[in-house]
Coordinates of C-alpha atoms in Angstrom, one line a residue:
X1 CA 7.1 21.2 -61.5
X2 CA 9.0 20.0 -58.4
X3 CA 10.6 23.5 -58.1
X4 CA 7.2 25.2 -58.1
X5 CA 5.1 22.6 -56.2
X6 CA 7.8 22.1 -53.6
X7 CA 8.4 25.9 -53.2
X8 CA 12.2 25.3 -53.6
X9 CA 14.5 28.2 -54.0
X10 CA 16.7 26.8 -56.8
X11 CA 16.9 24.3 -59.7
X12 CA 19.7 22.6 -57.9
X13 CA 17.5 21.6 -55.0
X14 CA 14.8 20.5 -57.4
X15 CA 17.4 18.2 -59.1
X16 CA 18.4 16.8 -55.7
X17 CA 14.7 15.8 -55.1
X18 CA 14.5 14.1 -58.5
X19 CA 17.8 12.2 -57.9
X20 CA 16.5 10.9 -54.5
X21 CA 13.2 9.9 -56.1
X22 CA 15.1 7.9 -58.8
X23 CA 17.2 6.0 -56.2
X24 CA 15.9 2.4 -56.2
X25 CA 17.9 1.6 -53.0
X26 CA 16.4 4.3 -50.9
X27 CA 15.7 2.6 -47.5
X28 CA 13.1 5.0 -46.0
X29 CA 9.4 5.2 -45.4
X30 CA 9.4 8.6 -47.0
X31 CA 6.8 10.4 -49.2
X32 CA 7.6 13.0 -51.8
X33 CA 6.6 15.7 -49.3
X34 CA 9.2 14.2 -46.9
X35 CA 11.9 14.2 -49.6
X36 CA 11.2 17.9 -50.4
X37 CA 11.4 18.8 -46.7
X38 CA 14.6 16.8 -46.4
X39 CA 16.2 18.7 -49.3
X40 CA 15.0 22.0 -48.0
X41 CA 16.3 21.2 -44.5
X42 CA 19.6 20.0 -46.0
X43 CA 20.0 23.1 -48.1
X44 CA 20.2 21.0 -51.3
X45 CA 23.1 18.8 -50.2
X46 CA 22.4 15.2 -51.2
X47 CA 24.3 13.6 -48.2
X48 CA 22.5 15.8 -45.6
X49 CA 19.1 15.1 -47.3
X50 CA 19.6 11.3 -47.2
X51 CA 20.7 11.5 -43.6
X52 CA 17.5 13.4 -42.8
X53 CA 15.4 10.7 -44.6
X54 CA 17.2 7.7 -43.0
X55 CA 16.7 8.0 -39.3
X56 CA 16.6 4.5 -37.6
X57 CA 13.7 3.7 -35.3
X58 CA 15.2 1.7 -32.3
X59 CA 11.9 -0.3 -31.9
X60 CA 11.0 -1.5 -35.4
X61 CA 14.5 -1.0 -36.9
X62 CA 13.1 0.8 -40.0
X63 CA 14.3 4.1 -41.4
X64 CA 12.0 7.1 -41.4
X65 CA 12.3 10.8 -42.2
X66 CA 13.4 13.0 -39.2
X67 CA 10.0 14.7 -39.1
X68 CA 8.3 11.3 -38.3
X69 CA 10.7 10.5 -35.5
X70 CA 10.1 11.1 -31.8
X71 CA 12.0 11.1 -28.6
X72 CA 11.2 11.6 -24.9
X73 CA 12.4 14.3 -22.6
X74 CA 15.0 12.4 -20.5
X75 CA 16.8 10.2 -23.0
X76 CA 18.1 10.2 -26.6
X77 CA 16.3 7.1 -27.8
X78 CA 14.8 7.7 -31.2
X79 CA 11.5 6.0 -32.2
X80 CA 9.1 6.5 -35.1
X81 CA 5.7 8.1 -34.4
X82 CA 3.9 4.9 -35.3
X83 CA 5.8 2.7 -32.8
X84 CA 5.5 5.2 -30.1
X85 CA 1.8 5.6 -30.7
X86 CA 1.3 1.8 -30.6
X87 CA 3.4 1.4 -27.5
X88 CA 1.6 4.0 -25.4
X89 CA -1.8 3.0 -26.6
X90 CA -1.2 -0.5 -25.1
X91 CA 0.5 0.9 -21.9
X92 CA -2.4 3.3 -21.3
X93 CA -5.1 0.7 -21.8
X94 CA -3.5 -2.2 -19.9
X95 CA -0.9 -0.8 -17.5
X96 CA -0.5 2.0 -14.9
X97 CA 1.2 5.4 -15.0
X98 CA 4.3 3.9 -13.4
X99 CA 4.8 1.7 -16.5
X100 CA 4.9 4.6 -19.0
X101 CA 8.7 5.1 -19.2
X102 CA 10.7 5.0 -22.4
X103 CA 10.2 1.6 -24.1
X104 CA 13.8 1.4 -25.2
X105 CA 15.9 2.4 -22.1
X106 CA 13.2 2.4 -19.4
X107 CA 13.9 5.9 -18.2
X108 CA 12.9 7.4 -15.9
X109 CA 12.5 4.9 -13.0
X110 CA 9.2 6.4 -12.1
X111 CA 9.0 4.6 -8.7
X112 CA 12.6 5.0 -7.4
X113 CA 14.1 7.9 -9.3
X114 CA 14.1 11.6 -8.3
X115 CA 10.4 12.6 -8.4
X116 CA 11.1 15.9 -10.2
X117 CA 12.4 13.9 -13.2
X118 CA 9.2 11.8 -13.2
X119 CA 7.2 15.0 -13.1
X120 CA 9.1 16.4 -16.0
X121 CA 8.6 13.2 -17.9
X122 CA 4.9 13.2 -17.4
X123 CA 4.6 16.9 -18.4
X124 CA 6.4 16.2 -21.6
X125 CA 4.3 13.0 -22.2
X126 CA 1.0 14.9 -21.8
X127 CA 2.0 17.3 -24.5
X128 CA 3.2 14.6 -26.9
X129 CA 0.3 12.2 -26.4
X130 CA -2.3 15.0 -26.9
X131 CA -1.4 14.8 -30.7
X132 CA -0.4 11.1 -30.8
X133 CA -3.4 9.1 -29.5
X134 CA -7.2 9.3 -29.8
X135 CA -9.2 11.3 -27.3
X136 CA -10.6 8.3 -25.4
X137 CA -7.0 7.0 -24.9
X138 CA -5.8 10.4 -23.9
X139 CA -8.5 10.8 -21.2
X140 CA -7.7 7.4 -19.8
X141 CA -4.0 8.5 -19.6
X142 CA -5.1 11.6 -17.7
X143 CA -7.1 9.5 -15.3
X144 CA -4.2 7.1 -14.6
X145 CA -1.8 10.0 -14.2
X146 CA -4.2 11.6 -11.7
X147 CA -4.3 8.3 -9.7
X148 CA -0.5 8.3 -9.7
X149 CA -0.5 11.7 -8.1
X150 CA -3.3 10.9 -5.7
X151 CA -1.6 7.7 -4.4
X152 CA 1.0 9.8 -2.7
X153 CA -1.7 11.2 -0.3
X154 CA -2.1 9.4 2.9
X155 CA -5.9 9.8 2.6
X156 CA -6.0 8.1 -0.9
X157 CA -8.0 4.8 -1.0
X158 CA -9.3 2.4 -3.6
X159 CA -12.9 1.5 -3.8
X160 CA -13.7 -2.1 -2.7
X161 CA -16.4 -2.4 -5.4
X162 CA -14.9 -0.9 -8.6
X163 CA -11.4 0.2 -9.8
X164 CA -11.8 3.9 -8.8
X165 CA -9.2 5.6 -6.5
X166 CA -9.9 8.8 -4.7
X167 CA -9.0 11.1 -1.8
X168 CA -11.2 10.7 1.3
X169 CA -11.5 13.9 3.4
X170 CA -14.3 13.2 5.9
X171 CA -16.4 16.1 7.2
X172 CA -16.0 14.6 10.7
X173 CA -12.6 13.6 12.0
X174 CA -12.4 9.8 12.3
X175 CA -15.3 9.0 9.9
X176 CA -14.6 5.8 8.0
X177 CA -17.6 5.3 5.7
X178 CA -16.4 6.4 2.3
X179 CA -18.6 6.9 -0.8
X180 CA -17.0 6.1 -4.1
X181 CA -17.5 9.1 -6.6
X182 CA -17.7 6.5 -9.4
X183 CA -20.0 3.7 -8.3
X184 CA -21.6 5.5 -5.3
X185 CA -21.1 2.4 -3.1
X186 CA -19.4 2.5 0.3
X187 CA -16.0 1.2 1.6
X188 CA -14.4 1.4 5.0
X189 CA -11.5 3.8 5.1
X190 CA -9.7 1.8 7.8
X191 CA -10.1 -1.9 6.9
X192 CA -10.8 -1.2 3.2
X193 CA -13.6 -3.8 3.1
X194 CA -17.1 -3.1 1.6
X195 CA -19.1 -1.2 4.2
X196 CA -22.0 -2.9 5.9
X197 CA -24.6 -1.3 8.2
X198 CA -23.4 -3.5 11.1
X199 CA -20.0 -1.9 10.9
X200 CA -21.5 1.4 12.3
X201 CA -20.3 2.1 15.8
X202 CA -17.8 -0.8 15.8
X203 CA -14.1 -0.9 15.2
X204 CA -12.9 -3.0 12.3
X205 CA -11.8 -5.8 14.7
X206 CA -15.2 -5.7 16.4
X207 CA -17.0 -5.9 13.1
X208 CA -14.9 -8.8 12.0
X209 CA -15.8 -10.7 15.2
X210 CA -19.5 -9.8 14.6
X211 CA -19.2 -11.4 11.2
X212 CA -17.6 -14.5 12.5
X213 CA -20.4 -15.0 15.0
X214 CA -23.5 -13.7 13.1
X215 CA -23.0 -13.8 9.4
X216 CA -23.8 -17.3 8.0
X217 CA -22.2 -16.6 4.6
X218 CA -19.0 -15.5 6.3
X219 CA -19.0 -18.6 8.6
X220 CA -19.7 -20.9 5.6
X221 CA -16.7 -19.5 3.7
X222 CA -14.3 -20.5 6.6
X223 CA -10.8 -19.4 7.3
X224 CA -9.8 -19.2 3.6
X225 CA -12.1 -16.2 3.2
X226 CA -10.8 -14.8 6.5
X227 CA -7.3 -14.9 5.2
X228 CA -8.2 -13.3 1.9
X229 CA -10.4 -10.5 3.4
X230 CA -7.5 -9.7 5.8
X231 CA -5.1 -9.9 2.9
X232 CA -2.1 -7.9 1.8
X233 CA -2.1 -4.1 2.1
X234 CA 0.5 -2.1 0.1
X235 CA 2.0 0.4 2.7
X236 CA 2.9 2.7 -0.2
X237 CA -0.4 3.2 -2.1
X238 CA -2.9 1.5 0.3
X239 CA -4.2 -0.9 -2.4
X240 CA -5.6 -4.1 -0.8
X241 CA -5.0 -7.6 -2.3
X242 CA -7.4 -10.4 -1.4
X243 CA -4.4 -12.8 -1.1
X244 CA -3.0 -14.7 1.8
X245 CA 0.5 -13.9 3.1
X246 CA 1.8 -17.5 2.9
X247 CA 4.4 -18.4 0.2
X248 CA 7.0 -15.9 -0.8
X249 CA 7.0 -13.0 1.6
X250 CA 8.7 -10.7 -1.0
X251 CA 5.6 -8.9 -2.4
X252 CA 5.6 -6.4 -5.3
X253 CA 2.5 -4.2 -5.6
X254 CA 1.0 -4.3 -9.0
X255 CA -0.3 -0.8 -8.6
X256 CA 2.8 1.2 -7.6
X257 CA 5.6 -1.5 -7.8
X258 CA 6.5 -1.0 -4.2
X259 CA 8.4 -4.0 -2.9
X260 CA 7.7 -5.0 0.7
X261 CA 7.3 -8.0 3.1
X262 CA 3.7 -9.1 3.1
X263 CA 4.0 -10.3 6.7
X264 CA 5.1 -7.0 8.3
X265 CA 4.9 -4.4 5.5
X266 CA 8.6 -3.4 6.0
X267 CA 10.2 -2.4 2.6
X268 CA 12.7 -4.6 0.8
X269 CA 15.8 -2.5 0.0
X270 CA 18.2 -3.1 -2.9
X271 CA 21.0 -0.9 -1.5
X272 CA 22.3 0.5 1.8
X273 CA 19.2 1.7 3.7
X274 CA 21.3 3.2 6.5
X275 CA 19.5 1.5 9.4
X276 CA 22.4 -0.6 10.4
X277 CA 26.1 -0.6 9.4
X278 CA 25.9 -4.1 7.9
X279 CA 23.2 -2.9 5.5
X280 CA 25.9 -1.6 3.1
X281 CA 26.8 -5.2 2.1
X282 CA 23.4 -6.8 2.6
X283 CA 22.1 -6.5 -1.0
X284 CA 18.4 -7.1 -1.2
X285 CA 17.1 -7.1 2.4
X286 CA 14.3 -6.3 4.7
X287 CA 14.2 -5.6 8.4
X288 CA 11.5 -8.0 9.6
X289 CA 10.5 -7.6 13.3
X290 CA 10.6 -10.9 15.3
X291 CA 6.8 -11.2 15.2
X292 CA 6.8 -11.2 11.4
X293 CA 5.4 -14.3 9.7
X294 CA 8.7 -14.4 7.9
X295 CA 10.3 -15.8 11.1
X296 CA 7.3 -17.4 12.9
X297 CA 6.3 -19.7 10.1
X298 CA 9.5 -21.7 10.9
X299 CA 7.9 -22.7 14.2
X300 CA 5.6 -25.8 14.5
X301 CA 1.9 -25.5 14.6
X302 CA 1.9 -27.0 18.0
X303 CA 4.3 -24.2 19.3
X304 CA 2.1 -21.5 17.8
X305 CA -1.0 -23.0 19.3
X306 CA 0.7 -23.2 22.7
X307 CA 1.7 -19.6 22.5
X308 CA -1.9 -18.6 21.9
X309 CA -3.2 -20.9 24.6
X310 CA -0.8 -19.5 27.2
X311 CA -2.2 -16.0 26.4
X312 CA -5.8 -17.1 26.6
X313 CA -6.5 -16.8 22.8
X314 CA -8.9 -19.3 21.2
X315 CA -8.3 -20.7 17.7
X316 CA -10.1 -22.9 15.2
X317 CA -9.0 -26.5 14.4
X318 CA -12.1 -27.7 12.5
X319 CA -13.1 -26.3 9.1
X320 CA -16.3 -24.2 9.2
X321 CA -16.9 -24.4 5.4
X322 CA -20.3 -25.8 4.7
X323 CA -19.8 -26.4 0.9
X324 CA -17.1 -29.1 1.1
X325 CA -16.4 -30.7 -2.3
X326 CA -14.0 -33.4 -3.6
X327 CA -11.3 -30.7 -3.5
X328 CA -11.7 -30.2 0.3
X329 CA -8.3 -31.8 0.8
X330 CA -6.7 -28.9 -1.2
X331 CA -6.2 -25.4 0.2
X332 CA -8.2 -22.8 -1.7
X333 CA -6.6 -19.7 -0.3
X334 CA -5.4 -17.3 -3.1
X335 CA -1.7 -16.6 -3.5
X336 CA 0.4 -14.5 -5.8
X337 CA 2.6 -17.0 -7.7
X338 CA 5.5 -16.8 -10.2
X339 CA 4.5 -18.2 -13.6
X340 CA 6.2 -18.3 -17.0
X341 CA 3.9 -15.4 -17.9
X342 CA 4.7 -13.3 -14.8
X343 CA 3.0 -13.0 -11.4
X344 CA -0.5 -14.5 -11.2
X345 CA -3.1 -14.9 -8.5
X346 CA -3.9 -18.6 -8.1
X347 CA -5.3 -21.0 -5.4
X348 CA -2.7 -22.5 -3.1
X349 CA -3.9 -26.1 -3.8
X350 CA -1.6 -27.7 -1.1
X351 CA -2.7 -30.6 1.0
X352 CA -5.0 -29.9 4.0
X353 CA -3.9 -31.9 7.1
X354 CA -6.5 -33.0 9.7
X355 CA -7.4 -30.4 12.4
X356 CA -5.9 -27.5 10.5
X357 CA -9.3 -25.8 10.0
X358 CA -9.5 -26.5 6.3
X359 CA -6.1 -24.9 5.6
X360 CA -2.7 -26.2 4.5
X361 CA 0.3 -26.1 6.9
X362 CA 1.5 -22.8 5.5
X363 CA -1.8 -20.9 5.7
X364 CA -2.8 -22.4 9.0
X365 CA 0.4 -21.0 10.5
X366 CA -0.5 -17.7 8.9
X367 CA -3.9 -17.8 10.6
X368 CA -2.3 -18.6 14.0
X369 CA 0.4 -15.9 13.6
X370 CA -2.3 -13.4 12.6
X371 CA -4.2 -14.2 15.8
X372 CA -1.0 -13.7 17.8
X373 CA -0.2 -10.3 16.1
X374 CA -3.8 -9.1 16.4
X375 CA -3.5 -9.5 20.2
X376 CA 0.1 -8.0 20.3
X377 CA 1.6 -11.2 21.8
X378 CA 5.4 -11.2 21.9
X379 CA 6.6 -14.5 20.4
X380 CA 10.1 -14.1 21.9
X381 CA 9.6 -17.1 24.2
X382 CA 9.4 -19.3 21.1
X383 CA 13.0 -18.7 20.2
X384 CA 15.9 -20.8 21.5
X385 CA 19.2 -19.3 22.7
X386 CA 20.9 -19.3 19.3
X387 CA 17.9 -17.7 17.7
X388 CA 17.8 -15.0 20.4
X389 CA 21.4 -14.2 19.8
X390 CA 20.7 -13.8 16.1
X391 CA 17.9 -11.3 16.9
X392 CA 20.4 -9.3 19.0
X393 CA 23.0 -9.6 16.2
X394 CA 20.6 -8.4 13.5
X395 CA 19.8 -5.3 15.7
X396 CA 23.5 -4.7 16.4
X397 CA 23.0 -5.1 20.1
X398 CA 25.8 -6.6 22.1
X399 CA 25.1 -10.2 23.1
X400 CA 25.7 -10.7 26.8
X401 CA 28.0 -13.6 27.7
X402 CA 26.8 -16.6 29.7
X403 CA 28.2 -16.6 33.2
X404 CA 30.2 -19.6 34.5
X405 CA 27.5 -20.8 37.0
X406 CA 24.5 -19.6 35.1
X407 CA 22.0 -22.3 34.0
X408 CA 20.9 -22.6 30.4
X409 CA 17.3 -21.6 31.5
X410 CA 18.4 -18.5 33.4
X411 CA 20.7 -17.4 30.4
X412 CA 17.7 -18.0 28.1
X413 CA 15.5 -15.8 30.2
X414 CA 18.2 -13.1 30.5
X415 CA 18.5 -12.9 26.6
X416 CA 14.7 -12.6 26.4
X417 CA 14.7 -9.7 28.9
X418 CA 17.5 -7.9 27.0
X419 CA 15.6 -8.2 23.8
X420 CA 12.3 -6.9 25.4
X421 CA 14.1 -3.9 26.8
X422 CA 16.3 -2.9 23.9
X423 CA 14.2 -4.1 20.9
X424 CA 10.5 -3.5 21.8
X425 CA 7.9 -5.5 20.0
X426 CA 6.6 -3.9 16.8
X427 CA 2.8 -3.9 16.4
X428 CA 2.1 -5.2 12.9
X429 CA -1.6 -6.3 13.4
X430 CA -2.8 -3.3 11.4
X431 CA -0.1 -0.8 10.5
X432 CA -1.2 2.7 11.0
X433 CA -4.6 1.8 12.3
X434 CA -6.4 3.8 15.0
X435 CA -8.6 1.4 16.9
X436 CA -10.3 3.9 19.2
X437 CA -12.1 5.6 16.3
X438 CA -15.7 4.1 15.9
X439 CA -17.4 6.7 13.7
X440 CA -19.3 5.4 10.7

């Protein structure tokens, strides 16, 4: 019967099938059809047939027939179809395309590795998932893969109202009012905030000033909302986070995994970036400019206020929040925090000192530094001689020696002048923003 039903070519192969079926110690999730296929594939040899049936899945550590095992295109990791299906169903539902590497070895590194390898991986994955997951899950995978490709375009933006991402190609150059193809609501291409009619004809900075003076809800929310609405923009995929910059400046984008400084948008490098000779031994590092919050937050609030006053810039000291509660002594600005379960967005909750406009020390400094950078104020006068020398050393600029009869003040001013000439200030108020464009 086995000979006929299994379409085997000899009695010997049929006997091998029966011997395997009679083995009480066979450790394999195999059916009789799998055993017949194993014998046929092993040409009747018992050893080869057992090897075919006992392939170890590196995820669940169970044995399966070879025809129920799968592997990806760039590695030799072997997994059963059930484990691979379960893994990718979860990844597709809950994660992004960048998280869809091999569950065993993690290859390819979709963010940092050669993009041709990532492309090959996704092409293989598309073919495999077509027959592995249900249609709804496959369509969601296609959408996330599309977003991964689109994020590389400089005109890619995320909708401020829903989770849709799209390419914005305006009919008129400079137009900023974007309509989401999914929810049909509008977002500003430039500042990435929900579009309002009052934004028409105004730059993003002018619109923000209009809100501060005319929008009662905006005024009631106070500076905490200001910090969140002018939150962290990923320079790689343009996703905006309604989070303050205070706390750890090393930010990792949840959309594309790009690592950068939340104060100046400069990338964090884990290897030699080639900018300076010392980068080869720097390990994880970032080239923060001197007006980055990373450096300026070490100054006192009084020094930062003095810098603004000397440049004619007004700043708030009193909270404008109208809905004060018993928690008014705690800062409510949202931050990205390290938790036992990973990164999480949570309120700051630090103490709010008097005359800090309802913010804690860290976020009030962020507010003051933000004002300074929005007006392109060079903070170089805040640094003492030793700090100025460090700025020159970081930029690999020769530090001039102090002359014998030169006063400390004159030497201080000389270092400032050298820095201004050889290391011009970097504008980080709105990286890549064109302020002269006012089209809706």
